[in-house]
Amino acid sequence: MARPRSHLTGEPIDQPDWGPNWEDDLAGAPERCRFDPDLRGIEQQVEFAFEQTFMFYLPRICEHCLNPSCVASCPSGAIYKRQEDGIVLVDEEACRGWRYCVSGCPYKKVYFNWRTHKAEKCTFCYPRIEAGMPTICSETCVGRIRYLGVLLYDADRVKEAASAEREQDLLRSQLSLFLDPRDPKVIERARADGINDAWLKAAQDSPVYKLAVTWGIALPLHPEFRTLPMVWYIPPLSPMLEPLEAKGSLDAAEVLPAIDAMRIPQEYLANLLSAGDTAVIRRVLLKLAAMRMHTRRRMLGLPEDPAYLEAAGLTAGDVEEMVRLLAVAKYQDRYVIPTARREGNPNVARAQGAASFDELIPPEGLLTRARERRPQA
Amino acid sequence: MAPPLPGGRRDVQEVVAIPRTSGLYRSLAYLRKGPLSAEGWSEESVRDRNWERVYRDRWQHDREVRTTHGVNCTGSCSWKVYIKDGLIVWETQETDYPSLGPDTPEYEPRGCPRGASFSWYAYSPLRVKYPYVRGVLLNLWREARKGGQDPVAAWASIVEDPEKVKLYRSARGKGGLVRSTWAEVTEMIAAATIHTIKRWGPDRVVGFTPIPAMSMVSYASGVRFLSLIGGTVLSFYDWFADLPIASPQIWGEQTDVPESGDWYNAAYMIIWGTNLPQTRTPDAHFMVETRYHGTKIAAVSPDYAEYVKFSDTWLPARPGTDGALAMAMTHVVLREFYVEHPCDYFLGYARRFTDLPFLVLLREASAGGKAGYAPDRFLNMADLGLEAERAEWKPLVWDEGQDKPLAPNGTIGYRWDGSGRWNLGLESPDGKEIEPELTFLHGPDGTLPVLFPYFGDGERQVLLRHAPVRRLRTKDGDLIVATVYDLMLANVGIARGLSGDYPKDYDDPTPYTPAWQEAITGVPRGQAIAVAREFADTAARTRGRAMIAMGAGVNHWYHSDMTYRAILNLVLLTGGEGVNGGGWAHYVGQEKIRPLEGFSTLAFASDWLPATRWQNGTSFFYFATEQYRYDDTKLLDVSSPLGGRFANLHAADMNALAVRLGWLPSYPQFNESSLEVAKEAEAAGCATDEEVARHVAERLQKGDLRFAVENPSEPENFPRVLFVWRGNLLTSNGKGYEYFREHLLGAGGHILAEPKDDPGLHTVQLKEPAPRGKLDLLVDIDFRMTGTGLFSDIVLPAATWYEKHDISTTDMHPYIHPFTPAISPPWEARSDWGTFSEIARVFTRLAKEHLAPQQDLMMAPLLHDTQAELAQPLGKVRDWRTGETDPVPGRTMPRFFLLPRDFSLVYDRMITLGPRAVQQSAKGVVSSAEEAYGQLLAALGPSPAKGVPKGPSLADDRNAAEAILRLSGTTNGRRAVAAWHALEKTTGLTLAQLADGREQEFFSFNDLVAQPRLTITAPTWSGIETHERRYSPFTSNVDFGIPWRTVTGRQQFYMDHEVMLDFGEGLPLYRPPLERPPFPKGSEGPAQERPQVTLRFLTPHNKWSIHTTYGDTLTMLSLFRGGPVIWLSPKDAEAIGVRDNDWVEVFNRNGATAVRAVVSHRIPVGVSIMYHAPDQTVAIPATAVTGDRGGVHNSMTRIVPKPTHMIGGYAQFSYGFNYYGPCGHQRDEFVVVRRLGEVRWLVD
């Protein structure tokens, strides 16, 4: 019979009191949800009552922010953002275990390894990304909820974007950094900066660009942290309470007001995804609801009803494309990842393994020029 | 924008002649500044990034291997396992399933976090690495074998010495397993098996292994061995209560459901008690995607389960009341879509594909002070004196045109009369087209008061409602008939202006209105109406594309079949079955062995012998663990006020009746060895099978020979040797776990209630004291140490799913894909095929000295899909024991026949595909496989066996897999076509086109390794599968007119078997859960030491494990709360002073355990949820109430079989393995919960 033991000390624990998914599926919620900061402003409205139960899952990884506070908080300069793909990494050789990054990340996504005494974080599976493969969390997600793609942005305007005065303006200011990959001026400048066709094409086909910019149905997590996070979320279209119980129909006239009566309070989603701005949430939910109205009517052989499309600011074409990306979602549509550029490697032949022991056997003498002893590539 | 290439620092590495890896280089580089950007906030670093290799190395590997996870999960996901430095390092999902087409989501990626933690097992501390035997027993064995004593004699010297027996049995579960060798343990096992065969008979050797589809070769290994020696093979699907008994009742089909990709075709989906995101994790995305696609989703669940969050509306029906909600929804659908605004599509479907137009005889009846008529059995040709083959088996409909009853094609009589008219063509015998009348509402004979049993208030009542009838003149007098449709409407309460106990409107709380259900389920009537209306409206607009996904939440109850039938009303009445995107989707424990014929041949050794001892699990364990003596359920309480013939029986007596009438199997068979019975018959001069059968029947009638089931506590009737492999019988699915320990094993259970002195048994005997320990030997074969291993006498090391060859299929997707070894089995592990081959080899060596070739007297029930399903006409019960009829083997009682057993050939047969394989059969369709047999001989080479005729070699698991693929229609196109041609003969239909374009396809094992393959449409299954079309059950019935395998050949609402009627279950209706208090009346239970609360006890599937598997991996344990828990509502927790994460003890009459509480408002008041199955190996301390270690979830459950699940000999109500038989449901229980107090681990 195995007892629970501490991962840290190996000592038995009679009553473990925390774990990675401790509150999964609202476990212990009545006691602990009162401390949920995302409930601010709606404490009176949300009762932890059976009839009003709501929940949704929010898988969180490192945001690989444009303005990463972990990088800024590291006294050793061990954390950096890769210029070729924006992935934020902790240099495990340079980390000195200060742990300022742990408290410096508002998303709590840097962890301290008590055995190595170094910080660790999500690496965005860079060895896979470099090979043009999706991250493990994306490829293995059975909900097929994750999309990966390239976004071109103006790095010189990051400070300006993060400095928007009102928290509610941060979404707009971050969106303003993202460059239209089909804009000829952007293409021209990108080429000049050494971005090749493969990367440009990937940016143009990016599912992320469509979700975040074209349709605006994906939102940044806690934009008010001002780190300009780069993992965005489509808010859940939760069960609707009132209208269905009364009439049980999905007519546009009934559903549009129903958006406001959803089981998950809009305020809660706004506290998570739009710095408290419920108008943003409502806009996204309208689009998602309109998409469902449209497809449902088509499924039942009913004529199109332009009312909900107009209300959501979408065309039938938009909706068809949204359904394709969200529902049909083929592998190659979800992940559009150009491979890393290695052709500039000056020692490509060696990297290919032409003389495979070079890296393993130390050069003879500290000051000998290693290059002289190497066969010319 | 910054340049994307890190080319700018070439100068650094070239100028400085210090190796880049040195610390000096790094610290120097640290001093250099790179170019700044973003107003100085960003610096382009010049330092190298060589450290990044750490992660690249971490994820680099040497090899990827395609394999999967077997047993216990129906996911059947294809996985990539990564090998690095010769070790299994991790796994990810394969993403290369064949495409479903441009407009449909794909299956990738299939898999879940549980499967992704599997690699942990390979080298874990739980791994069984060597053969183990409990030290006490091993010492006895070594002592007995001293001086080269014969192994069989040695075993006998132990098990025939009561002192020794007590010594090693009572040591079970108390540790002390020590390492042995394969040679030693196989000899012990072989000796025990041979001794048992000699002393008691081969049917005392028993095997339990669950669902084959997800590793069919491993399943087949031990089952083949047992089949060859005449051992008993236990069923699992009914035992798990996953078998939806309603399915064989309605369709004559065990279970057939849509692949998950078909959800995307649904236009409306009700998810009803099956937690798709949690238990169908790899498939749940289709549910979300189809929502985007326009599908509306309603969820019925007592708690705010995970699937509720994905739905548009939530109907929180109280646990176990789902049938009431479904009946009210049926009421709405019938009233609005059949009576008020008839929907042509629904009516047309009902006429053609259901029994609604069939005629039912009415008989005079009275109950509860009301008099009238009661529905009886179907009217058939013989009733009207019409001449025909099998006339009693040809029920009738009323033809509108000729205004008289006619027998349409396709009823079960046509299946077996050789006429070739077993099809759904609405034709009478003279070839005229039939237009079946649904109702006699406007007929000339008026209405009669009809009595319907009603149980909704927890009492036995009757409803009196008038129904339209017709009178038929016959020479024996008038017959009164009604259509099933009219009876349905009356029962459901659609008045149509008729008199009787009909409700006025939806708000009238008379059964079965929306207002009536509101009081029972708690679901607002408006919501019930809205969802029913919307469901049917969607189906009407889309021609049946409305689906209901259902599972354990509604199926694990005593009256699960009635709940299912009530729910299935909805999909049948809306024409959803046999339509893509429509119909039922039963998802619990279901499985589809797509290559069924090849699998059955291999597993049941039908390539050598024609019969296996198939035993239904629930009955076996009910008696073997003595739970029947504790069963105080009164059948009177569940019987119909209009019936009562069986109401005074105990469920054990009912089971004994089922055995002697040939309905259910029963092994051990007799109080004598089946070998001795055969010898005795021979000695008595019986020469033919018929004479032997008659002789055995006479002995049984005289009472000179007894059925073992009639005296389960006599040692002569004990099972003796039990093999468990691929499963965790004791701590995962052992309902009444404490009874298993106490009575089957003699290892001490913690049963908190005394058995009743007189449980009211009539034919089944009780012997006092109750036996404590029946098994001589329990062998567990597993790769990890489970609760079963802990209590076993011998534990053998099995190869994991990453270490062997096998194949996997499922209901959930249409593909077949392989297991391949990522590494060779480590330590001393072996594949199951290897293990049983070795056991067979040693067995055979010893058998040559101990067992002569001889005859075995087989007893078998009347089987479905054989002519025996016509054994007992009219569904009437005639007991030969009471003289109601004569004992006629194969008709009024089981079949008896001789089977020659040559024990000296067991090994040779085990490893050789035998000559009988040239004929393959599945579900009554028999076809030739001669070509496939020849190809197999060429592909696999001849077996090395010398004692048997030359045949393909089955020497290893890979060969076994190839044999299955070659012999089956779903994987060999030519076999599919042959089987379709065979079915054409019985049906008179053209069917071979169903396999069009795929005749030339055949999948070898290597083909599967390259990519999962889409299986081929074959008559083994009722659905059509092509690259363009998703699998949905019964599409070949609906599209091609193949009958269902039922009395009427149609989907049946009405069940006319006498026992069904006696228990009031002729028509679908609502039956409330059994109200079983935690302690029986008159027994207080343990003293109340602190505040306690009594709660309903629900045990659904776990999020962080698949049964006990994965729940013990470090990863899964770390994810949630580090051990087993029970979920409580805040109110109930507060009442007993419990806060979230506090320890509690949970107990009732059956046993106790101690776990931590999870308090959440998503749980309704009065309900507790303990995700099954926490194994006893992890984090369970002592309970205060027993003072000993807590048990598992099944410590608080017990087997209570339902009599209607035992019937047989009548069309679809005929026995099939895992097809019919009482279910081991476990939801009708209550438990007491209170604070635990001191946490004692009972370890040093």
Coordinates of C-alpha atoms in Angstrom, one line a residue, chain B residues 131-145 150-156 158-159 168 178-196 721 723 776-779 792-796 838-839 842-843 845-846:
Chain B
P131 CA 6.7 -15.1 -11.5
Y132 CA 5.6 -14.9 -7.8
V133 CA 3.9 -17.4 -5.5
R134 CA 2.8 -16.7 -1.9
G135 CA 5.5 -18.1 0.4
V136 CA 3.2 -20.2 2.4
L137 CA 1.9 -22.0 -0.6
L138 CA 5.3 -22.3 -2.2
N139 CA 6.7 -23.9 0.9
L140 CA 3.9 -26.4 0.9
W141 CA 4.5 -27.1 -2.8
R142 CA 8.2 -27.6 -2.5
E143 CA 7.7 -29.8 0.5
A144 CA 5.1 -31.9 -1.5
R145 CA 7.4 -32.1 -4.5
D150 CA 4.5 -36.3 -9.1
P151 CA 3.2 -32.7 -9.5
V152 CA -0.4 -33.7 -9.7
A153 CA -0.2 -35.9 -6.7
A154 CA 1.7 -33.1 -4.9
W155 CA -1.0 -30.6 -5.6
A156 CA -3.6 -33.1 -4.4
I158 CA -2.0 -29.9 -0.5
V159 CA -5.6 -29.2 -1.5
Y168 CA -2.5 -20.8 2.5
V178 CA 8.0 -14.5 -3.2
R179 CA 9.9 -15.0 -6.5
S180 CA 9.7 -18.3 -8.3
T181 CA 10.5 -19.5 -11.8
W182 CA 8.4 -20.0 -14.9
A183 CA 9.2 -23.7 -14.8
E184 CA 8.1 -24.1 -11.2
V185 CA 4.8 -22.0 -11.5
T186 CA 3.7 -23.5 -14.8
E187 CA 4.1 -26.9 -13.3
M188 CA 2.0 -25.9 -10.3
I189 CA -0.7 -24.4 -12.5
A190 CA -0.7 -27.4 -14.8
A191 CA -0.9 -29.8 -11.8
A192 CA -3.7 -27.8 -10.2
T193 CA -5.6 -27.8 -13.4
I194 CA -5.2 -31.5 -14.1
H195 CA -6.1 -32.3 -10.5
T196 CA -9.2 -30.3 -10.8
V721 CA -9.0 -22.8 -10.4
F723 CA -7.2 -17.5 -14.1
D776 CA -7.9 -23.8 -4.7
L777 CA -5.9 -21.6 -6.9
L778 CA -6.1 -18.0 -8.1
V779 CA -3.7 -17.0 -10.8
S792 CA -3.7 -14.2 -5.9
D793 CA -1.7 -17.4 -5.1
I794 CA 0.4 -17.0 -8.2
V795 CA 1.2 -13.8 -10.1
L796 CA 2.8 -14.0 -13.5
E838 CA 3.6 -22.4 -22.1
I839 CA 0.9 -23.3 -19.7
V842 CA 3.3 -28.1 -19.5
F843 CA -0.3 -29.1 -19.0
R845 CA 3.1 -33.0 -20.8
L846 CA 1.5 -33.9 -17.5

